[in-house]
Amino acid sequence: DAKTTQPNSMESNEEEPVHLPCNHSTISGTDYIHWYRQLPSQGPEYVIHGLTSNVNNRMASLAIAEDRKSSTLILHRATLRDAAVYYCILRGDTGFQKLVFGTGTRLLVSP
Amino acid sequence: DVKVTQSSRYLVKRTGEKVFLECVQDMDHENMFWYRQDPGLGLRLIYFSYDVKMKEKGDIPEGYSVSREKKERFSLILESASTNQTSMYLCASSHGWAGANTDTQYFGPGTRLTVL
């Protein structure tokens, strides 16, 4: 699976939107972009995934650049419960089905 | 909602003991996984199972074995626990019907194992 680059940490205030960036310049045509998050003392949790078009679900939105070399996870109104480490992961269509987590972005949310 | 449960949140064992970590999922998923998570090393795959009685080694299988006798249950066994196996152990499951690039994994809460 291709590599991703994320900032180590970001800060936000409660009820403000948060944009978490991810660079993946070596993405291949069949790679999907997945986001997971891990709250303190819990297992990782799936957030969203997409291929080319922007995606929305009840947790977040995923904006994918036209050249697919970067993407942004958008939390529309951050809450204290959104404080977590967010991982951007590329998944190809061959090989092991393991998830390869990088170091992710630690999101701090202030009241 | 998918639920993946693990038998213990915290476990303390002594060096040389045989340790069993149990994982159960309730969504009829084909695939089940065992990872360990250590600071600075991220998640590393220990073993993976894509069907009952089937297993594949992951990146770090040494010192571990697994058992999948029923579809919903995947056990991780530390044959003789050592201090370097002190870690957070995470179980996950996924449908396995779609390709790897769209398969979503659902994780349990983790078991923090300390080996003294």
Coordinates of N, CA and C in Angstrom, one line a residue:
Chain A
D1 N 0.8 -1.2 0.0 CA 0.0 0.0 0.0 C 0.9 1.2 0.0
A2 N 0.4 2.3 -0.7 CA 1.2 3.5 -0.8 C 1.2 4.2 0.5
K3 N 2.2 5.2 0.6 CA 2.4 5.9 1.9 C 1.6 7.1 2.0
T4 N 1.2 7.5 3.2 CA 0.5 8.8 3.4 C 1.3 9.6 4.4
T5 N 1.1 10.9 4.3 CA 1.7 11.9 5.2 C 0.7 12.8 5.8
Q6 N 0.7 12.8 7.1 CA -0.2 13.7 7.9 C 0.5 14.5 8.9
P7 N 0.0 15.7 9.3 CA 0.6 16.5 10.4 C 0.5 15.7 11.7
N8 N 1.5 15.9 12.5 CA 1.5 15.2 13.8 C 0.3 15.5 14.7
S9 N 0.0 16.8 14.7 CA -1.1 17.2 15.6 C -1.8 18.4 15.1
M10 N -3.0 18.6 15.5 CA -3.8 19.8 15.1 C -4.7 20.1 16.4
E11 N -5.1 21.4 16.4 CA -5.9 21.8 17.5 C -7.2 22.5 17.0
S12 N -8.3 22.4 17.7 CA -9.5 23.0 17.3 C -10.3 23.4 18.5
N13 N -11.2 24.3 18.3 CA -12.2 24.6 19.4 C -13.5 23.8 19.2
E14 N -14.1 23.6 20.3 CA -15.4 22.9 20.2 C -16.4 23.6 19.3
E15 N -17.2 22.9 18.5 CA -18.2 23.4 17.6 C -17.7 24.1 16.4
E16 N -16.4 24.1 16.2 CA -15.8 24.7 15.0 C -15.5 23.5 14.0
P17 N -15.5 23.8 12.7 CA -15.1 22.8 11.7 C -13.6 22.5 11.8
V18 N -13.3 21.2 11.5 CA -11.9 20.8 11.5 C -11.6 20.2 10.1
H19 N -10.5 20.6 9.6 CA -10.0 20.0 8.3 C -8.7 19.3 8.5
L20 N -8.7 18.0 8.4 CA -7.5 17.1 8.6 C -7.0 16.7 7.3
P21 N -5.7 17.2 6.9 CA -5.2 16.9 5.6 C -4.4 15.6 5.6
C22 N -4.3 15.0 4.4 CA -3.5 13.9 4.1 C -2.9 13.9 2.7
N23 N -1.6 13.7 2.6 CA -1.0 13.7 1.3 C -0.6 12.3 0.9
H24 N -0.9 11.9 -0.3 CA -0.6 10.6 -0.8 C -0.3 10.7 -2.3
S25 N 0.9 11.2 -2.5 CA 1.3 11.5 -3.9 C 1.6 10.3 -4.7
T26 N 1.8 9.1 -4.1 CA 2.1 7.9 -4.9 C 0.9 7.0 -5.0
I27 N -0.3 7.5 -4.8 CA -1.5 6.7 -4.8 C -1.7 6.1 -6.2
S28 N -2.2 4.9 -6.3 CA -2.4 4.3 -7.6 C -3.9 4.3 -7.9
G29 N -4.3 4.0 -9.1 CA -5.6 4.2 -9.6 C -6.7 3.4 -8.9
T30 N -6.3 2.2 -8.3 CA -7.3 1.4 -7.6 C -7.2 1.6 -6.1
D31 N -6.4 2.4 -5.6 CA -6.3 2.7 -4.1 C -7.5 3.5 -3.6
Y32 N -8.1 3.0 -2.6 CA -9.2 3.7 -1.9 C -8.5 4.4 -0.7
I33 N -9.1 5.6 -0.4 CA -8.6 6.4 0.8 C -9.5 6.1 1.9
H34 N -9.0 5.6 3.0 CA -9.8 5.3 4.2 C -9.3 6.1 5.3
W35 N -10.2 6.5 6.2 CA -9.9 7.2 7.5 C -10.4 6.4 8.6
Y36 N -9.6 6.2 9.6 CA -9.9 5.6 10.9 C -9.5 6.6 12.0
R37 N -10.1 6.4 13.2 CA -9.7 7.2 14.3 C -9.6 6.3 15.5
Q38 N -8.8 6.8 16.5 CA -8.6 6.0 17.7 C -8.8 6.9 18.9
L39 N -9.8 6.8 19.6 CA -10.1 7.6 20.8 C -9.2 7.0 21.9
P40 N -8.9 7.8 22.9 CA -8.0 7.3 24.0 C -8.5 6.0 24.6
S41 N -7.6 5.1 24.8 CA -7.9 3.8 25.4 C -8.9 2.9 24.7
Q42 N -9.1 3.2 23.4 CA -10.0 2.4 22.7 C -9.4 1.8 21.4
G43 N -10.1 0.9 20.8 CA -9.6 0.4 19.5 C -9.9 1.4 18.4
P44 N -9.2 1.3 17.2 CA -9.5 2.1 16.1 C -11.0 2.0 15.6
E45 N -11.5 3.0 15.0 CA -12.9 3.1 14.6 C -12.9 3.6 13.2
Y46 N -13.6 2.9 12.3 CA -13.7 3.3 10.9 C -14.5 4.6 10.8
V47 N -14.0 5.6 10.0 CA -14.7 6.8 9.8 C -15.4 6.9 8.5
I48 N -14.6 6.8 7.4 CA -15.1 7.0 6.1 C -14.1 6.5 5.0
H49 N -14.6 6.2 3.8 CA -13.6 5.9 2.7 C -14.2 6.4 1.4
G50 N -13.3 6.6 0.4 CA -13.7 7.0 -0.9 C -12.6 6.7 -1.9
L51 N -13.0 6.9 -3.2 CA -12.1 6.6 -4.3 C -11.8 7.9 -5.1
T52 N -12.8 8.5 -5.6 CA -12.6 9.8 -6.4 C -13.5 10.9 -6.0
S53 N -14.7 10.6 -5.8 CA -15.7 11.6 -5.5 C -15.7 11.9 -4.0
N54 N -16.1 13.1 -3.6 CA -16.3 13.4 -2.2 C -17.4 12.6 -1.6
V55 N -17.2 12.3 -0.3 CA -18.1 11.3 0.4 C -18.6 12.0 1.7
N56 N -19.8 11.7 2.0 CA -20.4 12.2 3.3 C -21.0 11.0 4.1
N57 N -20.8 11.0 5.4 CA -21.6 10.1 6.2 C -21.9 10.8 7.5
R58 N -22.5 10.1 8.4 CA -23.0 10.8 9.6 C -21.8 11.3 10.5
M59 N -20.6 10.7 10.3 CA -19.5 11.1 11.1 C -18.7 12.3 10.6
A60 N -18.6 12.3 9.2 CA -17.6 13.2 8.6 C -17.8 13.3 7.1
S61 N -17.1 14.2 6.5 CA -17.0 14.3 5.0 C -15.6 14.0 4.6
L62 N -15.4 13.5 3.4 CA -14.1 13.3 2.8 C -14.1 14.0 1.5
A63 N -13.1 14.9 1.4 CA -12.9 15.7 0.2 C -11.6 15.2 -0.5
I64 N -11.7 14.8 -1.7 CA -10.6 14.2 -2.4 C -10.2 15.1 -3.6
A65 N -8.9 15.4 -3.6 CA -8.4 16.3 -4.7 C -8.6 15.7 -6.1
E66 N -8.7 16.5 -7.1 CA -9.0 16.0 -8.4 C -7.9 15.1 -8.9
D67 N -6.7 15.3 -8.5 CA -5.6 14.5 -9.0 C -5.3 13.3 -8.0
R68 N -6.1 13.3 -6.9 CA -6.1 12.2 -5.9 C -4.8 12.2 -5.1
K69 N -4.0 13.2 -5.2 CA -2.7 13.1 -4.5 C -2.9 13.6 -3.0
S70 N -4.0 14.1 -2.7 CA -4.3 14.5 -1.3 C -5.8 14.4 -1.0
S71 N -6.1 14.4 0.2 CA -7.5 14.4 0.7 C -7.6 15.1 2.0
T72 N -8.8 15.4 2.4 CA -9.1 16.1 3.6 C -10.3 15.5 4.3
L73 N -10.1 15.1 5.5 CA -11.3 14.7 6.4 C -11.8 15.9 7.1
I74 N -13.1 16.1 6.9 CA -13.8 17.3 7.5 C -14.8 16.8 8.6
L75 N -14.5 17.4 9.8 CA -15.5 17.2 10.9 C -16.2 18.5 10.9
H76 N -17.5 18.5 10.7 CA -18.2 19.8 10.5 C -18.4 20.6 11.8
R77 N -18.5 20.0 12.9 CA -18.6 20.7 14.2 C -17.9 19.8 15.2
A78 N -16.7 20.1 15.6 CA -15.9 19.3 16.5 C -16.5 19.3 17.9
T79 N -16.5 18.1 18.5 CA -16.9 18.0 19.9 C -15.8 17.5 20.7
L80 N -15.9 17.5 22.0 CA -14.8 17.0 22.8 C -14.5 15.5 22.6
R81 N -15.6 14.9 22.2 CA -15.5 13.4 21.9 C -14.8 13.1 20.7
D82 N -14.5 14.1 19.8 CA -13.8 13.9 18.6 C -12.3 14.0 18.8
A83 N -11.8 14.3 20.0 CA -10.4 14.3 20.3 C -9.9 12.8 20.2
A84 N -9.0 12.6 19.2 CA -8.5 11.3 18.9 C -7.3 11.4 18.0
V85 N -6.7 10.2 17.7 CA -5.7 10.2 16.6 C -6.4 9.7 15.3
Y86 N -6.2 10.5 14.3 CA -6.9 10.2 13.0 C -5.9 9.7 12.0
Y87 N -6.2 8.5 11.4 CA -5.3 7.9 10.5 C -5.9 7.9 9.1
C88 N -5.1 8.3 8.1 CA -5.4 8.2 6.7 C -4.7 7.0 6.1
I89 N -5.4 6.1 5.5 CA -4.8 4.9 5.0 C -5.2 4.6 3.6
L90 N -4.3 4.2 2.7 CA -4.6 3.8 1.4 C -4.7 2.3 1.3
R91 N -5.7 1.8 0.6 CA -5.9 0.4 0.5 C -6.0 0.0 -1.0
G92 N -5.1 -0.9 -1.4 CA -5.1 -1.4 -2.7 C -6.0 -2.7 -2.9
D93 N -6.0 -3.2 -4.0 CA -6.9 -4.3 -4.3 C -6.2 -5.7 -4.3
T94 N -5.0 -5.7 -3.9 CA -4.3 -7.0 -3.9 C -3.6 -7.2 -2.5
G95 N -3.2 -8.4 -2.3 CA -2.4 -8.7 -1.2 C -3.2 -8.8 0.1
F96 N -2.5 -8.8 1.2 CA -3.0 -9.0 2.5 C -4.1 -7.9 2.8
Q97 N -5.1 -8.3 3.6 CA -6.1 -7.3 3.9 C -5.8 -6.6 5.2
K98 N -4.6 -6.6 5.6 CA -4.2 -5.9 6.9 C -4.3 -4.4 6.6
L99 N -4.6 -3.7 7.7 CA -4.5 -2.2 7.7 C -3.1 -1.8 8.1
V100 N -2.6 -0.8 7.4 CA -1.2 -0.3 7.7 C -1.5 1.1 8.2
F101 N -1.3 1.3 9.5 CA -1.5 2.6 10.2 C -0.2 3.3 10.3
G102 N -0.2 4.6 9.9 CA 1.0 5.4 10.1 C 0.9 6.0 11.5
T103 N 1.5 7.2 11.6 CA 1.5 7.8 12.9 C 0.3 8.7 13.2
G104 N -0.4 9.0 12.1 CA -1.7 9.8 12.2 C -1.6 11.2 12.7
T105 N -2.7 11.9 12.9 CA -2.8 13.2 13.4 C -3.5 13.2 14.7
R106 N -2.9 13.7 15.7 CA -3.6 13.8 17.0 C -4.4 15.1 17.1
L107 N -5.7 15.0 17.2 CA -6.6 16.1 17.2 C -6.9 16.5 18.7
L108 N -6.6 17.7 19.0 CA -6.9 18.2 20.4 C -8.1 19.2 20.2
V109 N -9.2 19.0 21.0 CA -10.3 19.8 20.9 C -10.5 20.5 22.3
S110 N -10.5 21.9 22.2 CA -10.7 22.7 23.4 C -12.1 23.1 23.6
P111 N -12.6 23.2 24.9 CA -14.0 23.7 25.1 C -14.1 25.2 24.8
Chain B
D1 N -25.4 -2.2 14.8 CA -24.0 -1.9 14.8 C -23.2 -3.2 15.0
V2 N -22.0 -3.2 14.3 CA -21.1 -4.3 14.5 C -20.5 -4.3 15.9
K3 N -20.4 -5.4 16.5 CA -19.8 -5.5 17.8 C -18.7 -6.5 17.8
V4 N -17.6 -6.0 18.2 CA -16.4 -6.9 18.4 C -16.1 -6.8 19.9
T5 N -16.1 -8.0 20.6 CA -15.8 -7.9 22.0 C -14.5 -8.7 22.3
Q6 N -13.8 -8.3 23.3 CA -12.6 -9.0 23.7 C -12.8 -9.4 25.1
S7 N -12.2 -10.5 25.5 CA -12.5 -11.2 26.8 C -12.1 -10.3 28.0
S8 N -11.0 -9.6 27.9 CA -10.5 -8.8 29.0 C -10.0 -7.4 28.5
R9 N -10.2 -6.4 29.3 CA -9.6 -5.1 29.0 C -8.2 -5.0 29.5
Y10 N -7.9 -5.6 30.7 CA -6.6 -5.6 31.3 C -6.3 -7.0 31.7
L11 N -5.0 -7.4 31.5 CA -4.6 -8.7 31.9 C -3.1 -8.6 32.4
V12 N -2.8 -9.3 33.5 CA -1.4 -9.4 34.0 C -1.1 -10.8 34.1
K13 N 0.0 -11.2 33.5 CA 0.5 -12.6 33.5 C 2.0 -12.6 33.8
R14 N 2.4 -13.8 34.2 CA 3.8 -14.0 34.5 C 4.6 -14.6 33.3
T15 N 5.9 -14.4 33.3 CA 6.7 -14.9 32.2 C 6.6 -16.5 32.2
G16 N 6.4 -17.0 31.0 CA 6.3 -18.5 30.9 C 4.9 -19.0 30.9
E17 N 3.9 -18.2 31.3 CA 2.5 -18.6 31.4 C 2.0 -18.7 29.9
K18 N 1.0 -19.6 29.8 CA 0.2 -19.7 28.5 C -0.9 -18.7 28.6
V19 N -1.1 -17.9 27.6 CA -2.1 -16.8 27.7 C -3.1 -17.0 26.6
F20 N -4.4 -16.9 26.9 CA -5.4 -16.9 25.8 C -6.1 -15.6 25.8
L21 N -6.2 -15.0 24.6 CA -7.0 -13.8 24.4 C -8.1 -14.2 23.4
E22 N -9.4 -13.9 23.8 CA -10.5 -14.3 23.1 C -11.2 -13.1 22.4
C23 N -11.7 -13.3 21.2 CA -12.3 -12.2 20.5 C -13.6 -12.8 19.8
V24 N -14.7 -12.1 20.0 CA -16.0 -12.5 19.4 C -16.6 -11.4 18.6
Q25 N -17.1 -11.7 17.4 CA -17.8 -10.7 16.6 C -19.2 -11.3 16.3
D26 N -20.2 -10.3 16.2 CA -21.6 -10.7 16.1 C -22.2 -10.4 14.7
M27 N -21.3 -10.2 13.7 CA -21.9 -9.8 12.4 C -21.6 -10.8 11.3
D28 N -21.3 -12.0 11.6 CA -21.1 -13.0 10.6 C -20.0 -12.7 9.6
H29 N -19.0 -12.0 10.1 CA -17.9 -11.6 9.2 C -17.0 -12.8 8.9
E30 N -16.5 -12.8 7.7 CA -15.6 -13.8 7.2 C -14.2 -13.7 7.8
N31 N -13.7 -12.4 7.8 CA -12.3 -12.2 8.2 C -12.2 -11.8 9.7
M32 N -11.1 -12.2 10.3 CA -10.8 -11.8 11.6 C -9.3 -11.6 11.7
F33 N -8.9 -10.6 12.6 CA -7.5 -10.2 12.6 C -7.1 -10.0 14.1
W34 N -5.8 -10.3 14.4 CA -5.2 -9.9 15.6 C -4.0 -9.0 15.3
Y35 N -4.0 -7.8 16.0 CA -2.9 -6.8 15.9 C -2.4 -6.6 17.3
R36 N -1.1 -6.1 17.3 CA -0.7 -5.5 18.6 C -0.2 -4.1 18.3
Q37 N -0.4 -3.2 19.3 CA -0.1 -1.8 19.1 C 0.9 -1.4 20.2
D38 N 2.0 -0.8 19.8 CA 3.1 -0.4 20.7 C 3.4 1.0 20.3
P39 N 3.8 1.8 21.3 CA 4.1 3.2 21.1 C 5.3 3.3 20.1
G40 N 5.1 4.2 19.1 CA 6.1 4.4 18.1 C 6.2 3.3 17.0
L41 N 5.5 2.2 17.2 CA 5.5 1.2 16.2 C 4.2 1.0 15.4
G42 N 3.1 1.7 15.9 CA 1.8 1.6 15.3 C 1.2 0.2 15.5
L43 N 0.2 -0.1 14.6 CA -0.4 -1.4 14.7 C 0.4 -2.4 13.8
R44 N 0.6 -3.6 14.3 CA 1.3 -4.6 13.5 C 0.4 -5.9 13.5
L45 N 0.3 -6.5 12.4 CA -0.6 -7.6 12.2 C 0.1 -8.9 12.7
I46 N -0.5 -9.7 13.6 CA 0.1 -10.9 14.1 C -0.4 -12.1 13.3
Y47 N -1.8 -12.2 13.2 CA -2.4 -13.3 12.4 C -3.7 -12.8 11.9
F48 N -4.2 -13.5 10.8 CA -5.4 -13.2 10.1 C -6.1 -14.5 9.8
S49 N -7.4 -14.5 9.8 CA -8.2 -15.7 9.4 C -9.3 -15.3 8.5
Y50 N -9.4 -16.0 7.4 CA -10.4 -15.6 6.4 C -11.6 -16.6 6.3
D51 N -11.5 -17.6 7.2 CA -12.6 -18.6 7.3 C -12.3 -19.5 8.5
V52 N -13.3 -20.2 8.9 CA -13.2 -21.1 10.0 C -12.0 -22.1 9.7
K53 N -11.2 -22.3 10.7 CA -10.0 -23.2 10.7 C -8.9 -22.7 9.7
M54 N -9.1 -21.6 9.1 CA -8.1 -21.1 8.2 C -7.3 -19.9 8.9
K55 N -6.0 -19.8 8.6 CA -5.2 -18.8 9.2 C -4.1 -18.4 8.3
E56 N -3.6 -17.2 8.5 CA -2.5 -16.7 7.7 C -1.6 -16.0 8.7
K57 N -0.3 -16.1 8.6 CA 0.6 -15.4 9.4 C 0.7 -13.9 8.9
G58 N 0.8 -13.0 9.9 CA 0.9 -11.6 9.6 C 2.4 -11.2 9.6
D59 N 2.7 -10.1 10.1 CA 4.1 -9.6 10.0 C 4.9 -10.1 11.2
I60 N 4.2 -10.4 12.3 CA 5.0 -10.7 13.6 C 4.4 -11.9 14.3
P61 N 4.3 -13.1 13.6 CA 3.7 -14.2 14.2 C 4.5 -15.0 15.3
E62 N 5.7 -14.7 15.4 CA 6.6 -15.5 16.3 C 6.2 -15.3 17.7
G63 N 6.0 -16.5 18.4 CA 5.6 -16.5 19.8 C 4.1 -16.5 20.0
Y64 N 3.4 -16.5 18.9 CA 1.9 -16.5 18.9 C 1.3 -17.7 18.1
S65 N 0.2 -18.1 18.5 CA -0.6 -19.0 17.6 C -2.1 -18.6 17.7
V66 N -2.9 -19.1 16.8 CA -4.3 -18.7 16.8 C -5.2 -19.9 16.6
S67 N -6.5 -19.7 16.9 CA -7.4 -20.7 16.7 C -8.8 -20.1 16.3
R68 N -9.4 -20.7 15.2 CA -10.7 -20.3 14.8 C -11.5 -21.5 14.5
E69 N -12.2 -22.0 15.6 CA -13.0 -23.2 15.5 C -14.5 -22.8 15.1
K70 N -14.9 -21.6 15.4 CA -16.2 -21.1 15.0 C -16.1 -19.8 14.3
K71 N -17.0 -19.5 13.4 CA -16.9 -18.3 12.6 C -16.8 -17.0 13.4
E72 N -17.5 -16.9 14.5 CA -17.6 -15.7 15.3 C -16.4 -15.5 16.3
R73 N -15.6 -16.5 16.5 CA -14.6 -16.5 17.6 C -13.2 -16.7 17.0
F74 N -12.3 -15.8 17.5 CA -10.9 -15.9 17.0 C -10.0 -15.7 18.2
S75 N -9.2 -16.7 18.6 CA -8.4 -16.7 19.8 C -7.0 -16.5 19.5
L76 N -6.3 -15.7 20.3 CA -4.8 -15.5 20.2 C -4.2 -16.2 21.4
I77 N -3.2 -17.0 21.1 CA -2.5 -17.8 22.2 C -1.1 -17.4 22.2
L78 N -0.6 -17.0 23.4 CA 0.8 -16.8 23.7 C 1.3 -18.1 24.4
E79 N 2.0 -18.9 23.7 CA 2.4 -20.2 24.2 C 3.2 -20.1 25.5
S80 N 4.1 -19.2 25.5 CA 4.9 -19.0 26.7 C 5.2 -17.5 26.8
A81 N 4.4 -16.8 27.6 CA 4.5 -15.3 27.6 C 5.9 -14.8 28.0
S82 N 6.3 -13.8 27.3 CA 7.6 -13.1 27.6 C 7.3 -11.6 27.8
T83 N 8.3 -11.0 28.5 CA 8.1 -9.5 28.8 C 7.9 -8.7 27.5
N84 N 8.6 -9.1 26.4 CA 8.5 -8.3 25.2 C 7.1 -8.5 24.5
Q85 N 6.2 -9.3 25.1 CA 4.9 -9.4 24.6 C 3.9 -8.5 25.4
T86 N 4.4 -7.7 26.3 CA 3.6 -6.7 26.9 C 3.2 -5.7 25.9
S87 N 1.9 -5.5 25.7 CA 1.4 -4.7 24.6 C -0.1 -4.5 24.7
M88 N -0.7 -3.7 23.8 CA -2.1 -3.6 23.6 C -2.4 -4.5 22.4
Y89 N -3.4 -5.5 22.7 CA -3.8 -6.4 21.6 C -5.2 -6.0 21.1
L90 N -5.3 -5.9 19.8 CA -6.5 -5.5 19.2 C -7.0 -6.5 18.2
C91 N -8.3 -6.9 18.4 CA -8.9 -7.8 17.5 C -9.8 -7.0 16.5
A92 N -9.9 -7.5 15.3 CA -10.8 -6.8 14.3 C -11.4 -7.8 13.4
S93 N -12.5 -7.4 12.8 CA -13.2 -8.3 11.9 C -13.7 -7.5 10.7
S94 N -13.9 -8.2 9.5 CA -14.4 -7.5 8.4 C -15.2 -8.5 7.5
H95 N -16.1 -7.9 6.6 CA -16.9 -8.8 5.8 C -16.1 -9.8 5.0
G96 N -15.1 -9.3 4.3 CA -14.4 -10.1 3.4 C -15.0 -10.4 2.1
W97 N -16.2 -9.9 1.8 CA -16.9 -10.2 0.6 C -16.4 -9.3 -0.6
A98 N -16.1 -8.0 -0.2 CA -15.6 -7.1 -1.3 C -14.1 -7.2 -1.4
G99 N -13.5 -6.5 -2.3 CA -12.1 -6.5 -2.5 C -11.4 -5.8 -1.3
A100 N -10.1 -6.1 -1.2 CA -9.4 -5.5 0.0 C -9.4 -4.0 0.0
N101 N -9.6 -3.4 -1.1 CA -9.6 -1.9 -1.1 C -10.8 -1.2 -0.6
T102 N -11.9 -2.0 -0.4 CA -13.1 -1.4 0.1 C -13.5 -2.0 1.4
D103 N -12.8 -3.0 1.9 CA -13.2 -3.8 3.1 C -12.9 -2.9 4.3
T104 N -13.9 -2.9 5.2 CA -13.8 -2.0 6.4 C -13.6 -2.9 7.6
Q105 N -12.7 -2.6 8.4 CA -12.4 -3.4 9.6 C -13.0 -2.8 10.9
Y106 N -13.6 -3.6 11.7 CA -14.2 -3.2 13.0 C -13.4 -3.7 14.1
F107 N -13.0 -2.9 15.0 CA -12.1 -3.3 16.1 C -12.8 -3.4 17.4
G108 N -12.2 -4.3 18.2 CA -12.7 -4.4 19.6 C -12.0 -3.4 20.4
P109 N -12.3 -3.3 21.7 CA -11.8 -2.3 22.6 C -10.3 -2.5 23.0
G110 N -9.8 -3.7 22.7 CA -8.4 -3.9 23.1 C -8.2 -4.6 24.4
T111 N -7.1 -5.4 24.5 CA -6.7 -6.0 25.8 C -5.3 -5.5 26.1
R112 N -5.1 -4.8 27.2 CA -3.8 -4.4 27.6 C -3.2 -5.5 28.4
L113 N -2.2 -6.2 27.8 CA -1.5 -7.3 28.5 C -0.2 -6.8 29.1
T114 N 0.0 -7.1 30.3 CA 1.3 -6.9 31.0 C 1.9 -8.2 31.4
V115 N 3.1 -8.5 30.9 CA 3.8 -9.8 31.3 C 4.9 -9.4 32.3
L116 N 4.9 -9.9 33.5 CA 5.9 -9.6 34.5 C 7.0 -10.6 34.5

